[in-house]
Amino acid sequence: MAATPALRSDTHALAHRLGAVRALTEALVAPLSDADATVQSMEDASPAKWHLAHTTWFFETFVLRDHAPGYRLFDDRFPFLFNSYYEAEGQRHARARRGMVTRPSLAEILGYRRAVTAAMQDALPSLPDAARDLITLGCHHEEQHQELLITDILHLFSQNPVEPAIWPAPAKVPVAMPGPISWIAHSGGIVDVGHDGEGFAFDAEGPRHPTLLAPHAIADRTITNGEWTAFITDGGYRDARLWLSDGWAWVKAQAIEAPLYWEQRDGGWTRFGLDGRRAIDPAAPVTHISFFEADAYASWASARLPTEFEWEAAAQAQDHESGNLLDTAGPVEPRPTTAGGGWFGDVWEWTGSAFRPYPGFRAVEGAVGEYNGKFMSGQSVLRGGSCATPRGHVRASYRNFFYPHQRWQFTGVRLAKDI
């Protein structure tokens, strides 16, 4: 039976998307040597080579192995090496030791990617709808790893004493500081939150449901580096009254005194970024802060963090395709903050909400059902995407989540208050 025009069009669009996502991942690692791509800088981060292989293993396992008759695995050893946390897929190499996998080489991993991508493109016209849905999920999964790839490379290069730049960038042009925060008032009441069912969403974004908001106001922009230096100067990292108990214990145990990658040099604060070490831009949004730091700043500012539903209610009418998001490989960093600036891109924004299931949440069947649900414990929700989030990946209902102490992602803060 000949394919219908609609099916041919859908196949073409999916093939194009798959190719574009795979190509961007490879462009991001183009500046790296084999050594750069192999080393693991901490347990939270993974080597670039592992990201390249794991996203390939995802497609090979859940699409080709399960839905392409006659497909044979590229290498029988790879499932053990490149499975992440899918218990249903059996034993796997320890996460903390991913940096010990010196072989296969970067070139071999790129060959693995080319082979699986080609097999996917060949199989796509005859794949059932369930497999096509998994390809869509796999593209969004790989986009998540593109962001992790960027932030893991940044952390790795920050450990190098020569502090190399991944993508050199021109000198920054000074930008005027934004004016004082303006507050967007919300009268409260019942609002619908969660994904509305149109287009792709992860299972943790639904079901859509009503929730009650108290009257509140939310800031029209995120906090800047300049504002954060005032917090530091005023002793914010030394005042236990501002901190949650766990946060204060973390500050003391880790000797935290500034955001990650900040150092004082030549009489001023500097930061390390993907373009090397430079003076901080006072007008840019503060980034690489933990939930503990965001919460302490909010206390210092006589405010609080927004709930994830307050944030979503404010962002629902905003354009999620605009903002400083990832389009191509190249310098990646937050841009200067503007009053009334966008809600998407630049920095992920910590909320005061725990990452827990919505009423009626059900994980999908099979191994991919392990994607979100089993992590709904002890983590906080972030909203909005960052400069390292691929454009089109986020939306108002998108829920990111990390543990309160983690800050190697591009994480920042927007304030809220009760009214």
PDB file of C-alpha atoms in Angstrom, residues 226-364:
ATOM      1  CA  GLY A 226      24.666  43.518  40.353  1.00  0.00           C
ATOM      2  CA  GLU A 227      21.836  42.897  42.803  1.00  0.00           C
ATOM      3  CA  TRP A 228      23.480  39.679  43.928  1.00  0.00           C
ATOM      4  CA  THR A 229      26.753  41.464  44.726  1.00  0.00           C
ATOM      5  CA  ALA A 230      24.761  43.694  47.086  1.00  0.00           C
ATOM      6  CA  PHE A 231      23.535  40.541  48.843  1.00  0.00           C
ATOM      7  CA  ILE A 232      27.124  39.352  49.188  1.00  0.00           C
ATOM      8  CA  THR A 233      28.381  42.737  50.382  1.00  0.00           C
ATOM      9  CA  ASP A 234      25.624  42.891  53.007  1.00  0.00           C
ATOM     10  CA  GLY A 235      26.820  39.581  54.467  1.00  0.00           C
ATOM     11  CA  GLY A 236      24.139  37.401  52.930  1.00  0.00           C
ATOM     12  CA  TYR A 237      26.344  34.305  52.971  1.00  0.00           C
ATOM     13  CA  ARG A 238      27.228  34.892  56.639  1.00  0.00           C
ATOM     14  CA  ASP A 239      23.776  35.522  58.104  1.00  0.00           C
ATOM     15  CA  ALA A 240      22.202  32.290  59.345  1.00  0.00           C
ATOM     16  CA  ARG A 241      18.847  34.024  59.817  1.00  0.00           C
ATOM     17  CA  LEU A 242      18.345  34.123  56.037  1.00  0.00           C
ATOM     18  CA  TRP A 243      18.940  30.448  55.397  1.00  0.00           C
ATOM     19  CA  LEU A 244      16.990  27.229  55.649  1.00  0.00           C
ATOM     20  CA  SER A 245      18.640  24.847  58.101  1.00  0.00           C
ATOM     21  CA  ASP A 246      19.831  22.488  55.365  1.00  0.00           C
ATOM     22  CA  GLY A 247      21.026  25.458  53.338  1.00  0.00           C
ATOM     23  CA  TRP A 248      23.029  26.920  56.215  1.00  0.00           C
ATOM     24  CA  ALA A 249      24.639  23.539  56.858  1.00  0.00           C
ATOM     25  CA  TRP A 250      25.545  23.364  53.146  1.00  0.00           C
ATOM     26  CA  VAL A 251      27.026  26.885  53.157  1.00  0.00           C
ATOM     27  CA  LYS A 252      29.234  26.086  56.150  1.00  0.00           C
ATOM     28  CA  ALA A 253      30.267  22.611  55.009  1.00  0.00           C
ATOM     29  CA  GLN A 254      31.160  23.753  51.476  1.00  0.00           C
ATOM     30  CA  ALA A 255      32.484  27.215  52.430  1.00  0.00           C
ATOM     31  CA  ILE A 256      30.089  28.827  49.951  1.00  0.00           C
ATOM     32  CA  GLU A 257      30.481  32.583  49.569  1.00  0.00           C
ATOM     33  CA  ALA A 258      29.298  33.351  46.023  1.00  0.00           C
ATOM     34  CA  PRO A 259      27.590  31.714  43.023  1.00  0.00           C
ATOM     35  CA  LEU A 260      29.403  28.847  41.341  1.00  0.00           C
ATOM     36  CA  TYR A 261      32.250  29.973  39.034  1.00  0.00           C
ATOM     37  CA  TRP A 262      32.560  33.387  40.735  1.00  0.00           C
ATOM     38  CA  GLU A 263      35.967  34.496  42.014  1.00  0.00           C
ATOM     39  CA  GLN A 264      37.339  37.822  43.200  1.00  0.00           C
ATOM     40  CA  ARG A 265      40.263  38.929  41.051  1.00  0.00           C
ATOM     41  CA  ASP A 266      41.899  42.317  40.630  1.00  0.00           C
ATOM     42  CA  GLY A 267      39.497  43.905  43.091  1.00  0.00           C
ATOM     43  CA  GLY A 268      36.250  42.719  41.542  1.00  0.00           C
ATOM     44  CA  TRP A 269      34.043  39.719  40.955  1.00  0.00           C
ATOM     45  CA  THR A 270      34.706  37.574  37.910  1.00  0.00           C
ATOM     46  CA  ARG A 271      32.944  34.521  36.545  1.00  0.00           C
ATOM     47  CA  PHE A 272      34.100  31.562  34.478  1.00  0.00           C
ATOM     48  CA  GLY A 273      31.984  30.826  31.423  1.00  0.00           C
ATOM     49  CA  LEU A 274      32.106  29.018  28.126  1.00  0.00           C
ATOM     50  CA  ASP A 275      34.076  32.018  26.813  1.00  0.00           C
ATOM     51  CA  GLY A 276      36.655  31.844  29.609  1.00  0.00           C
ATOM     52  CA  ARG A 277      36.984  33.998  32.721  1.00  0.00           C
ATOM     53  CA  ARG A 278      35.668  37.542  32.547  1.00  0.00           C
ATOM     54  CA  ALA A 279      34.392  40.265  34.849  1.00  0.00           C
ATOM     55  CA  ILE A 280      30.784  39.674  35.808  1.00  0.00           C
ATOM     56  CA  ASP A 281      28.208  41.673  33.886  1.00  0.00           C
ATOM     57  CA  PRO A 282      26.181  43.516  36.559  1.00  0.00           C
ATOM     58  CA  ALA A 283      23.156  43.733  34.240  1.00  0.00           C
ATOM     59  CA  ALA A 284      23.046  40.006  33.411  1.00  0.00           C
ATOM     60  CA  PRO A 285      20.855  37.647  35.454  1.00  0.00           C
ATOM     61  CA  VAL A 286      22.661  35.897  38.275  1.00  0.00           C
ATOM     62  CA  THR A 287      23.143  32.241  37.471  1.00  0.00           C
ATOM     63  CA  HIS A 288      24.613  29.022  38.861  1.00  0.00           C
ATOM     64  CA  ILE A 289      22.914  29.434  42.218  1.00  0.00           C
ATOM     65  CA  SER A 290      21.314  26.699  44.289  1.00  0.00           C
ATOM     66  CA  PHE A 291      17.765  26.596  45.623  1.00  0.00           C
ATOM     67  CA  PHE A 292      19.272  27.314  49.043  1.00  0.00           C
ATOM     68  CA  GLU A 293      20.906  30.500  47.733  1.00  0.00           C
ATOM     69  CA  ALA A 294      17.762  31.586  45.861  1.00  0.00           C
ATOM     70  CA  ASP A 295      15.653  31.124  48.977  1.00  0.00           C
ATOM     71  CA  ALA A 296      18.146  33.011  51.160  1.00  0.00           C
ATOM     72  CA  TYR A 297      18.245  35.911  48.702  1.00  0.00           C
ATOM     73  CA  ALA A 298      14.460  36.068  48.685  1.00  0.00           C
ATOM     74  CA  SER A 299      14.450  36.269  52.492  1.00  0.00           C
ATOM     75  CA  TRP A 300      17.079  39.027  52.380  1.00  0.00           C
ATOM     76  CA  ALA A 301      14.944  40.925  49.848  1.00  0.00           C
ATOM     77  CA  SER A 302      11.808  40.607  52.051  1.00  0.00           C
ATOM     78  CA  ALA A 303      10.175  38.439  49.413  1.00  0.00           C
ATOM     79  CA  ARG A 304       9.851  34.738  48.611  1.00  0.00           C
ATOM     80  CA  LEU A 305      10.185  32.355  45.698  1.00  0.00           C
ATOM     81  CA  PRO A 306       7.097  31.976  43.504  1.00  0.00           C
ATOM     82  CA  THR A 307       5.245  28.696  43.535  1.00  0.00           C
ATOM     83  CA  GLU A 308       5.473  26.848  40.254  1.00  0.00           C
ATOM     84  CA  PHE A 309       1.779  27.540  39.647  1.00  0.00           C
ATOM     85  CA  GLU A 310       2.143  31.282  40.228  1.00  0.00           C
ATOM     86  CA  TRP A 311       4.978  31.215  37.706  1.00  0.00           C
ATOM     87  CA  GLU A 312       2.944  29.192  35.183  1.00  0.00           C
ATOM     88  CA  ALA A 313      -0.120  31.409  35.524  1.00  0.00           C
ATOM     89  CA  ALA A 314       2.017  34.447  34.705  1.00  0.00           C
ATOM     90  CA  ALA A 315       3.816  32.745  31.811  1.00  0.00           C
ATOM     91  CA  GLN A 316       0.886  31.077  30.048  1.00  0.00           C
ATOM     92  CA  ALA A 317       0.239  34.032  27.765  1.00  0.00           C
ATOM     93  CA  GLN A 318       3.942  34.535  26.943  1.00  0.00           C
ATOM     94  CA  ASP A 319       5.747  33.381  23.776  1.00  0.00           C
ATOM     95  CA  HIS A 320       7.761  30.310  24.741  1.00  0.00           C
ATOM     96  CA  GLU A 321       9.646  30.362  21.422  1.00  0.00           C
ATOM     97  CA  SER A 322      11.233  33.753  22.112  1.00  0.00           C
ATOM     98  CA  GLY A 323      13.983  34.645  24.529  1.00  0.00           C
ATOM     99  CA  ASN A 324      17.642  33.744  24.838  1.00  0.00           C
ATOM    100  CA  LEU A 325      17.504  30.025  24.068  1.00  0.00           C
ATOM    101  CA  LEU A 326      19.892  27.660  22.284  1.00  0.00           C
ATOM    102  CA  ASP A 327      19.809  27.728  18.477  1.00  0.00           C
ATOM    103  CA  THR A 328      23.306  26.801  17.331  1.00  0.00           C
ATOM    104  CA  ALA A 329      26.654  25.762  18.741  1.00  0.00           C
ATOM    105  CA  GLY A 330      28.561  28.793  19.916  1.00  0.00           C
ATOM    106  CA  PRO A 331      28.957  31.080  22.930  1.00  0.00           C
ATOM    107  CA  VAL A 332      26.184  30.329  25.417  1.00  0.00           C
ATOM    108  CA  GLU A 333      25.479  32.705  28.307  1.00  0.00           C
ATOM    109  CA  PRO A 334      22.635  34.721  29.831  1.00  0.00           C
ATOM    110  CA  ARG A 335      22.068  38.129  28.297  1.00  0.00           C
ATOM    111  CA  PRO A 336      21.559  41.363  30.230  1.00  0.00           C
ATOM    112  CA  THR A 337      18.250  41.553  32.046  1.00  0.00           C
ATOM    113  CA  THR A 338      15.597  44.001  30.876  1.00  0.00           C
ATOM    114  CA  ALA A 339      12.543  45.265  32.737  1.00  0.00           C
ATOM    115  CA  GLY A 340       9.532  43.253  31.695  1.00  0.00           C
ATOM    116  CA  GLY A 341      11.885  40.810  29.990  1.00  0.00           C
ATOM    117  CA  GLY A 342      10.900  37.415  28.676  1.00  0.00           C
ATOM    118  CA  TRP A 343       9.839  34.453  30.761  1.00  0.00           C
ATOM    119  CA  PHE A 344      11.755  31.905  28.729  1.00  0.00           C
ATOM    120  CA  GLY A 345      15.490  31.505  28.334  1.00  0.00           C
ATOM    121  CA  ASP A 346      18.591  32.981  30.001  1.00  0.00           C
ATOM    122  CA  VAL A 347      18.260  31.147  33.355  1.00  0.00           C
ATOM    123  CA  TRP A 348      16.081  28.450  34.867  1.00  0.00           C
ATOM    124  CA  GLU A 349      14.100  30.005  37.711  1.00  0.00           C
ATOM    125  CA  TRP A 350      13.864  28.241  41.047  1.00  0.00           C
ATOM    126  CA  THR A 351      10.358  27.998  42.475  1.00  0.00           C
ATOM    127  CA  GLY A 352       9.268  27.225  46.016  1.00  0.00           C
ATOM    128  CA  SER A 353       7.503  24.043  44.866  1.00  0.00           C
ATOM    129  CA  ALA A 354       8.555  20.458  45.385  1.00  0.00           C
ATOM    130  CA  PHE A 355       8.675  18.173  42.357  1.00  0.00           C
ATOM    131  CA  ARG A 356       5.695  15.963  43.097  1.00  0.00           C
ATOM    132  CA  PRO A 357       3.032  14.322  40.900  1.00  0.00           C
ATOM    133  CA  TYR A 358      -0.083  16.180  39.842  1.00  0.00           C
ATOM    134  CA  PRO A 359      -3.491  14.767  40.831  1.00  0.00           C
ATOM    135  CA  GLY A 360      -4.194  11.782  38.606  1.00  0.00           C
ATOM    136  CA  PHE A 361      -0.589  11.405  37.387  1.00  0.00           C
ATOM    137  CA  ARG A 362       0.219   8.027  35.889  1.00  0.00           C
ATOM    138  CA  ALA A 363       3.609   7.068  34.502  1.00  0.00           C
ATOM    139  CA  VAL A 364       3.506   5.595  30.996  1.00  0.00           C
TER     140      VAL A 364
END
